[in-house]
XYZ file of N, CA and C in Angstrom:
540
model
N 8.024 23.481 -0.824
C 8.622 22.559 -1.766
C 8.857 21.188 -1.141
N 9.539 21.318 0.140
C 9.542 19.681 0.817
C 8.007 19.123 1.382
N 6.875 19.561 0.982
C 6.030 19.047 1.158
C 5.584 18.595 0.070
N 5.727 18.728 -1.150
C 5.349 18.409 -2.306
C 6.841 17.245 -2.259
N 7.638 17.585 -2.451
C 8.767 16.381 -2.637
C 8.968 15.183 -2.149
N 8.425 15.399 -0.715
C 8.793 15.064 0.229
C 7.102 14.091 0.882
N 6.628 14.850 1.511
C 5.093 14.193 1.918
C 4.275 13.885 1.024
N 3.887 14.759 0.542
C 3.288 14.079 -0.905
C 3.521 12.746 -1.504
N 4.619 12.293 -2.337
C 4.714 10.702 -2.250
C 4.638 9.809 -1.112
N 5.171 10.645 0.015
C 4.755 9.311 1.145
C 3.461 8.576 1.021
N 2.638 9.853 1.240
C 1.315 9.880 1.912
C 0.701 9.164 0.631
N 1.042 9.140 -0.434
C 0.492 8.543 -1.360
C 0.952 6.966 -1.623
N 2.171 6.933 -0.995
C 2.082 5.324 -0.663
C 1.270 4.682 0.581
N 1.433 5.644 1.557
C 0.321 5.438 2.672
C -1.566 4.845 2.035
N -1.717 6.258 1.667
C -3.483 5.917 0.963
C -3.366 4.524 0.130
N -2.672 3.987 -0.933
C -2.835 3.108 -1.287
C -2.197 2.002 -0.483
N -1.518 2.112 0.628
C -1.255 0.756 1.347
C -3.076 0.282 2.321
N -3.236 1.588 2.283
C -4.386 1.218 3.119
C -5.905 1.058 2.200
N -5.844 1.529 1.028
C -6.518 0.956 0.205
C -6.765 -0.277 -0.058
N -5.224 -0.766 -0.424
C -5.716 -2.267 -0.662
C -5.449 -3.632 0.590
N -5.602 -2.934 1.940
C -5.782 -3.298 3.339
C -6.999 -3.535 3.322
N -8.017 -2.732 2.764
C -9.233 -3.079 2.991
C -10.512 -3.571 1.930
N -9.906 -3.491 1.109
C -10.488 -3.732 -0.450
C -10.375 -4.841 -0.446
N -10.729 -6.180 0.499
C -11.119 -7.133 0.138
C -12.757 -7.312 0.769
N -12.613 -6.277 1.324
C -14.625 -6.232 2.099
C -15.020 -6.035 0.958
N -14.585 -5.396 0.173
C -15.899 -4.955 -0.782
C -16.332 -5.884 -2.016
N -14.752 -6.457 -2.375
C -14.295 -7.347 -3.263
C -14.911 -9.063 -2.910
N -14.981 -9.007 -1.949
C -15.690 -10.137 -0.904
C -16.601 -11.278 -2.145
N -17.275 -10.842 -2.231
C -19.061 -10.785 -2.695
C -18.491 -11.212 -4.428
N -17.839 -10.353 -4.952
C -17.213 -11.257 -6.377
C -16.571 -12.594 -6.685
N -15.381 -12.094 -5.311
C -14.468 -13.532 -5.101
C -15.342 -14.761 -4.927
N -16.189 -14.694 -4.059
C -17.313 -15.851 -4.038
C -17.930 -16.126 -4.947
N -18.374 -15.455 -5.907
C -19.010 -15.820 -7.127
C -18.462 -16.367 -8.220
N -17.178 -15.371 -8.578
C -16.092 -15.909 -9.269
C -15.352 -17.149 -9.333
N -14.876 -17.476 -8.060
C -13.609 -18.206 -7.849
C -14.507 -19.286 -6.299
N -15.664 -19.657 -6.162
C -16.044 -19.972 -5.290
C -15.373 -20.248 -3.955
N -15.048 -19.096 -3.542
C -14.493 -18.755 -2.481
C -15.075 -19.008 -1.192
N -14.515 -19.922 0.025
C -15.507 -19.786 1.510
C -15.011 -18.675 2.607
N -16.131 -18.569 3.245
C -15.832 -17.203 4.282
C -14.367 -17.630 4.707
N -13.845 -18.867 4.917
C -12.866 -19.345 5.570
C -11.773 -18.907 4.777
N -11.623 -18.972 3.384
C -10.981 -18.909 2.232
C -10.935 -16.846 2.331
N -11.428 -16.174 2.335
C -11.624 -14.804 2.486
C -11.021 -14.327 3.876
N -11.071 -14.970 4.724
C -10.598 -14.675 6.265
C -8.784 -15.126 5.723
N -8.689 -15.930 5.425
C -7.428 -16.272 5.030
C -6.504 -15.597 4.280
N -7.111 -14.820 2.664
C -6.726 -13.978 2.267
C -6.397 -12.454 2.896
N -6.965 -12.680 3.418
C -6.876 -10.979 4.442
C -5.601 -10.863 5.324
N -5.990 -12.425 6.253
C -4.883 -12.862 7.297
C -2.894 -12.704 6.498
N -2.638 -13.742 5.206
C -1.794 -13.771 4.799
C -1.300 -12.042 4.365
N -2.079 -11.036 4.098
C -1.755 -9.657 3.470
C -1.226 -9.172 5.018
N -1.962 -9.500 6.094
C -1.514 -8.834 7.374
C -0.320 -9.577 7.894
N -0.130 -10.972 7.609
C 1.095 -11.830 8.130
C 2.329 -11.210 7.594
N 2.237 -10.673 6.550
C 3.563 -10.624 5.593
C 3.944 -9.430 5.949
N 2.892 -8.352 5.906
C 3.582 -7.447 6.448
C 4.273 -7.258 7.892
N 3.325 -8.067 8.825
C 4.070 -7.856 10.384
C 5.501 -8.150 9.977
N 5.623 -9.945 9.410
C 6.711 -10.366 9.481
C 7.765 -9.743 8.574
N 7.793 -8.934 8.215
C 8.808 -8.205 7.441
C 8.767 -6.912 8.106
N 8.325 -6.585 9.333
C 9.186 -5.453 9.852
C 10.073 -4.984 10.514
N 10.699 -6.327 11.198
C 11.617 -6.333 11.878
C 13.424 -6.010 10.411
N 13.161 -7.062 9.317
C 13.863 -6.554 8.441
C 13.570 -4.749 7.988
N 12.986 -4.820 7.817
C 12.031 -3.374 7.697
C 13.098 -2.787 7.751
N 12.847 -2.451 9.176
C 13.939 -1.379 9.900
C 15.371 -1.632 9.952
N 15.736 -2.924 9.628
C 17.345 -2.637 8.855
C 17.607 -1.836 7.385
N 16.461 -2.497 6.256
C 16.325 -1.783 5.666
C 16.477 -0.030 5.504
N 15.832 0.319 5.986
C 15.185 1.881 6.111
C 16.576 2.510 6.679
N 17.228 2.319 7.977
C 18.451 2.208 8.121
C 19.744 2.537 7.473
N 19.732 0.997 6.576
C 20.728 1.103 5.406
C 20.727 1.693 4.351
N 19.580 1.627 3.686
C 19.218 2.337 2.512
C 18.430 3.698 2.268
N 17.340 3.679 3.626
C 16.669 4.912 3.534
C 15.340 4.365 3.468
N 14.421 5.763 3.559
C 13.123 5.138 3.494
C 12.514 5.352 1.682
N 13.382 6.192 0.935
C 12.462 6.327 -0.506
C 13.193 5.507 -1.268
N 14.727 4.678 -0.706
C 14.879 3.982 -2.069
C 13.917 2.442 -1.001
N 14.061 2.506 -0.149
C 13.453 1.098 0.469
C 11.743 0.849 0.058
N 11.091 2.145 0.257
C 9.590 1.741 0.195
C 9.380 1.901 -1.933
N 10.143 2.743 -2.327
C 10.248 2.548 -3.616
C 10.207 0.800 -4.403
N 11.498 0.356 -4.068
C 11.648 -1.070 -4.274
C 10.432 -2.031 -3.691
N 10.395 -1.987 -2.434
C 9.190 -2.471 -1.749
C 7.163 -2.764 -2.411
N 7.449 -1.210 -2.906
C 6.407 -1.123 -3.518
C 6.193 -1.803 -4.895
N 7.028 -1.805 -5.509
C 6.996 -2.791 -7.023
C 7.022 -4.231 -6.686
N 7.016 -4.708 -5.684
C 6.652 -5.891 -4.559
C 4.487 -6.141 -4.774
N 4.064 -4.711 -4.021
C 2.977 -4.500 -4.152
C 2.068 -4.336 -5.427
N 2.843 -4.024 -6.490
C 2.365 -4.114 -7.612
C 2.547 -5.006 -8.383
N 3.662 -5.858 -7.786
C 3.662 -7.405 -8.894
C 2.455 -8.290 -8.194
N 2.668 -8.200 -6.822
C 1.302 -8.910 -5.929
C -0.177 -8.541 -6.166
N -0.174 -7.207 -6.758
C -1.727 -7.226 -7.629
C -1.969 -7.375 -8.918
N -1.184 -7.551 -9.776
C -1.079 -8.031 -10.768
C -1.161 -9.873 -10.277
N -0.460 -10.338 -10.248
C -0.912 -11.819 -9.640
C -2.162 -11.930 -9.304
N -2.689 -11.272 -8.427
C -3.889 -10.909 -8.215
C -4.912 -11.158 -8.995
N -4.853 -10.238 -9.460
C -5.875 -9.798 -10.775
C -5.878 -11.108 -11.523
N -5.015 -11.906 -11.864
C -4.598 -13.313 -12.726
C -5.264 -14.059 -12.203
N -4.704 -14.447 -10.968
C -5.065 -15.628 -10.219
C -6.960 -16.349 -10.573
N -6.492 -17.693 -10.421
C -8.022 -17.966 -11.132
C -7.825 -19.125 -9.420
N -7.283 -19.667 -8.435
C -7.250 -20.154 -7.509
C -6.685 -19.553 -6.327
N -7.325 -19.767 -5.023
C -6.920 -19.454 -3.388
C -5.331 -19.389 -3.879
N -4.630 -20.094 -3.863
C -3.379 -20.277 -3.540
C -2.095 -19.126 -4.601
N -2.526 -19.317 -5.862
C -2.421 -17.689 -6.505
C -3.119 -16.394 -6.084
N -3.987 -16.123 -5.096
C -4.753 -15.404 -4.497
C -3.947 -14.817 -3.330
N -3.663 -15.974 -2.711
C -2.998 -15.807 -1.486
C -1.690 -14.845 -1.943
N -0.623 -16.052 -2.792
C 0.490 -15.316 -3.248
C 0.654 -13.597 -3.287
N -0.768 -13.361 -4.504
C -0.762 -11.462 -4.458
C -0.696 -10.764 -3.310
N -1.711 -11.818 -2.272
C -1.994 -10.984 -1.622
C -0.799 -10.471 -0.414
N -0.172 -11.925 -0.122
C 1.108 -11.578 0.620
C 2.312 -10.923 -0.130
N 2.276 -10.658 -1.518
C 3.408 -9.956 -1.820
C 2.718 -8.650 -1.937
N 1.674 -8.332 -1.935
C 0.891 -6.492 -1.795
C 0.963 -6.454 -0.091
N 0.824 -7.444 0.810
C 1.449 -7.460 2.187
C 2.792 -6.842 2.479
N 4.137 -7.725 1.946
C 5.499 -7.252 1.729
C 5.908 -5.621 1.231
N 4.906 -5.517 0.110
C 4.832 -3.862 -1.037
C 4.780 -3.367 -0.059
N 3.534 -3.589 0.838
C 3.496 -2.009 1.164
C 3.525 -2.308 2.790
N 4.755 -2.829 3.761
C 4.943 -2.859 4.834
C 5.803 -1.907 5.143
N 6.290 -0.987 4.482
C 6.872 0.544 4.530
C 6.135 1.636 4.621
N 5.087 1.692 4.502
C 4.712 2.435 3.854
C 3.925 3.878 4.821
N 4.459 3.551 5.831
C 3.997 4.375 7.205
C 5.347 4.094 7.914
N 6.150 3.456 7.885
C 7.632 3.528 8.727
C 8.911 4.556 7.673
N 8.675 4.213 6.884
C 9.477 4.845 5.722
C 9.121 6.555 5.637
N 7.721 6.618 5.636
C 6.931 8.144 5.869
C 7.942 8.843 6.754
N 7.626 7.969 8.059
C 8.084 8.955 9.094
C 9.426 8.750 9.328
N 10.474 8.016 8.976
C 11.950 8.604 8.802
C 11.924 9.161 7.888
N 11.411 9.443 6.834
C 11.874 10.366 6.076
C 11.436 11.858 6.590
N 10.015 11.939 7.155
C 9.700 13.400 7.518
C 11.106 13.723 9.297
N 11.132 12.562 9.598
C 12.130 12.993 10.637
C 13.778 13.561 10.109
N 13.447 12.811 8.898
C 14.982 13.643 7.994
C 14.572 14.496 7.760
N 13.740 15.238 6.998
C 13.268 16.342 6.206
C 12.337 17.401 7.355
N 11.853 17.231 7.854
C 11.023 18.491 8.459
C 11.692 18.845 9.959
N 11.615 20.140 10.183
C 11.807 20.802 11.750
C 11.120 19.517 12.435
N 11.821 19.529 14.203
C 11.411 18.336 14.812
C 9.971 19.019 15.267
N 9.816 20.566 15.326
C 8.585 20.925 16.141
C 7.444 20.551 14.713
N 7.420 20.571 13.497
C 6.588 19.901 12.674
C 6.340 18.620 12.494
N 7.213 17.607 13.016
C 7.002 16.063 13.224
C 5.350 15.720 13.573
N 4.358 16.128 14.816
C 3.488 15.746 14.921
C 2.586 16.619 14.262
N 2.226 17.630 13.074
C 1.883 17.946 12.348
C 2.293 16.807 11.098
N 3.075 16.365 10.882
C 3.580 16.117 9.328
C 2.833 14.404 9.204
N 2.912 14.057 10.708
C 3.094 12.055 10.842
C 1.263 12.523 11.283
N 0.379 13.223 11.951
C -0.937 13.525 11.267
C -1.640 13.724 9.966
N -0.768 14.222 9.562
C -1.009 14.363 7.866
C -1.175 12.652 7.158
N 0.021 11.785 7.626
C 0.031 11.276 7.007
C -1.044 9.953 7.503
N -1.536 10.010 8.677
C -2.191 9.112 8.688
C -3.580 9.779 8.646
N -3.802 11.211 7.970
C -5.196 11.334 7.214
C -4.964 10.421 5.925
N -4.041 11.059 5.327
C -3.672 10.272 4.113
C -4.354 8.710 4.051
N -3.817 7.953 5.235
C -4.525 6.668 5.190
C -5.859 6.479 5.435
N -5.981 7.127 5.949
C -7.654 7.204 6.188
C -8.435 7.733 5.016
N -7.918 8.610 3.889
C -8.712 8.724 3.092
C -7.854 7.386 2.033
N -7.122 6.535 2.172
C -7.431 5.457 1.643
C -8.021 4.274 1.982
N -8.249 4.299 3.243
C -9.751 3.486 3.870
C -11.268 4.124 3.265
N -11.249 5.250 3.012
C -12.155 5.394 2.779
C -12.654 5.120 1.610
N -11.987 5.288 0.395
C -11.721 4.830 -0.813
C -11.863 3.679 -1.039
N -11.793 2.303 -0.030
C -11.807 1.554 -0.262
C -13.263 0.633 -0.135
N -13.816 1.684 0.114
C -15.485 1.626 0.297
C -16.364 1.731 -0.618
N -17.188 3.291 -0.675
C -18.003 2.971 -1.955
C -17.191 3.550 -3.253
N -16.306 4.073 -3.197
C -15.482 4.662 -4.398
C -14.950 2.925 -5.148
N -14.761 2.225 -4.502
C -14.170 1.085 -5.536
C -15.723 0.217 -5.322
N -16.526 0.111 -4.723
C -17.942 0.119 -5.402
C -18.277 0.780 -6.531
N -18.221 1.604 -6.751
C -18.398 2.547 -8.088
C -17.830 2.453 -9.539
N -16.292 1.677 -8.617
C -15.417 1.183 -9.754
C -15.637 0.102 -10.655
N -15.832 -0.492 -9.353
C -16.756 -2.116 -9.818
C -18.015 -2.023 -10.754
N -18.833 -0.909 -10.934
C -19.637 -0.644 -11.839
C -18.845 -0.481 -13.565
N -17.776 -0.072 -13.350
C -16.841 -0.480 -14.765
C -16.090 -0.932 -14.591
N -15.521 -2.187 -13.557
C -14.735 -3.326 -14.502
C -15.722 -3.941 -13.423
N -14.452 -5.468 -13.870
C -14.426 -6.713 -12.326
C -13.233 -6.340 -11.211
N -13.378 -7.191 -10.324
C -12.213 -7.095 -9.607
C -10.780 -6.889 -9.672
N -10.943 -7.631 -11.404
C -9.362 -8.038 -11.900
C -8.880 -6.852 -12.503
N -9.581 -6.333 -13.314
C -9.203 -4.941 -13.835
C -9.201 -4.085 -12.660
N -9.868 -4.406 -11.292
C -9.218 -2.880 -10.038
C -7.597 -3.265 -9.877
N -7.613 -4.705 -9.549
C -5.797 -5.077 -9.117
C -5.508 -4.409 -9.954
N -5.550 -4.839 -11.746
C -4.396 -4.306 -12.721
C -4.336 -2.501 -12.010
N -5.399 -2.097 -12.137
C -5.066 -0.683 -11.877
C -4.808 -0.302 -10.401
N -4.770 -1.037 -9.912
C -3.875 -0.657 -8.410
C -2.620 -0.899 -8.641
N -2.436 -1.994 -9.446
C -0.906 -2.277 -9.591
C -0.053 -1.119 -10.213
N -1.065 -1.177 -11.155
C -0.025 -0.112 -12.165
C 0.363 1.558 -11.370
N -0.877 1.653 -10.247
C -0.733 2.633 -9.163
C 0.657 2.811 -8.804
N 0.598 1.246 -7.614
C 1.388 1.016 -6.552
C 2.816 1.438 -7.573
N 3.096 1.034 -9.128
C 4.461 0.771 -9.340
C 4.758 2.561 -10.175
N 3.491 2.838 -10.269
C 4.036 5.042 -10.221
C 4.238 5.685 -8.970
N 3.679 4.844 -8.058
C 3.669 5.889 -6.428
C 4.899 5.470 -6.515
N 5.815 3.989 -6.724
C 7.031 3.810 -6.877
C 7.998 4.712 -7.614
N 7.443 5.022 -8.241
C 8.611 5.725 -9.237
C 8.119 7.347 -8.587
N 7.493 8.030 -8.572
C 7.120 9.023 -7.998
C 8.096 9.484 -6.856
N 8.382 8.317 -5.999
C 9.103 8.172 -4.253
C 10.555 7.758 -5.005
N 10.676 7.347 -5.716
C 12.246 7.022 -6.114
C 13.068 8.671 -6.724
N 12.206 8.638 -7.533
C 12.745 9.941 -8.459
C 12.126 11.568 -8.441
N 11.260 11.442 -7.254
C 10.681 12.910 -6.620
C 11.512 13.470 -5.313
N 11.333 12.103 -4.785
C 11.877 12.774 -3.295
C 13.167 12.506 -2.929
């Protein structure tokens, strides 16, 4: 039961933090067409999603702390889903950027929060069983972020993947608020 309550939503904020970590390789190739985007302009977008999260982990961990890790990455995450929704909108770099550093902020929990919570919840001799689990979890959202949202892209554009990542990111939210 505490693996379903409990790991289960983590790991599912995990896969989609790392989903949309890398879902701009693939997304690449539209943005340029779309929104005439330069490699410089694409290196940038990537950079700001990784800035936001470093720099919010030092708060992080007061967070997680004070509040915990499922009401913190909960809240956090509706962060990540207003930032792909923006996303998806954005018709310029600089609304681009915005999503992308607030889906940066969403989901900078989303592997620190995991593992205080499995350090609350599981035997300590299951800890390196449980914090493996969860970074398969991410890895099968790297992987996902490959030809599976290639595939996706065969029925929409880009903008319709944000909307539906967003609307993801803000059930894995509610999922981690009111499951675990």
């Amino acid at each position: 039961m505490i693996l379903l309550r409990v790991f289960i939503p983590f790991a599912l904020g995990y896969f989609l933090s790392y989903l949309l970590r890398v879902v701009n390789a693939v997304i690449a190739p539209d943005l340029v067409r779309d929104l005439s985007l330069s490699a410089v302009d694409l290196g940038l977008l990537t950079s700001v999603n990784f800035l936001a999260f470093a720099a919010f982990q030092l708060p992080l961990g007061i967070l997680l702390d004070r509040f915990g890790p499922r009401r913190t990455e909960s809240v956090l995450l509706l962060f990540a889903a207003g930032g792909a929704c923006i996303f998806a909108v954005s018709s310029d770099l600089s609304g681009l950027m915005l999503g992308r550093a607030l889906i940066g902020l969403g989901t900078s929990a989303c592997l620190m929060a995991a593992f205080k919570a499995y350090v609350m919840w599981f035997p300590k001799e299951r800890i390196p069983l449980i914090n493996s689990f969860q970074m398969t979890a991410g890895g099968f959202g790297a992987i996902t972020g490959t030809m599976p949202v290639e595939m996706t892209l065969q029925l929409t554009d880009w903008r319709g993947l944000f909307v539906v990542l967003g609307g993801l990111a803000a059930l894995i939210s509610a999922v981690l608020y009111f499951v675990v």
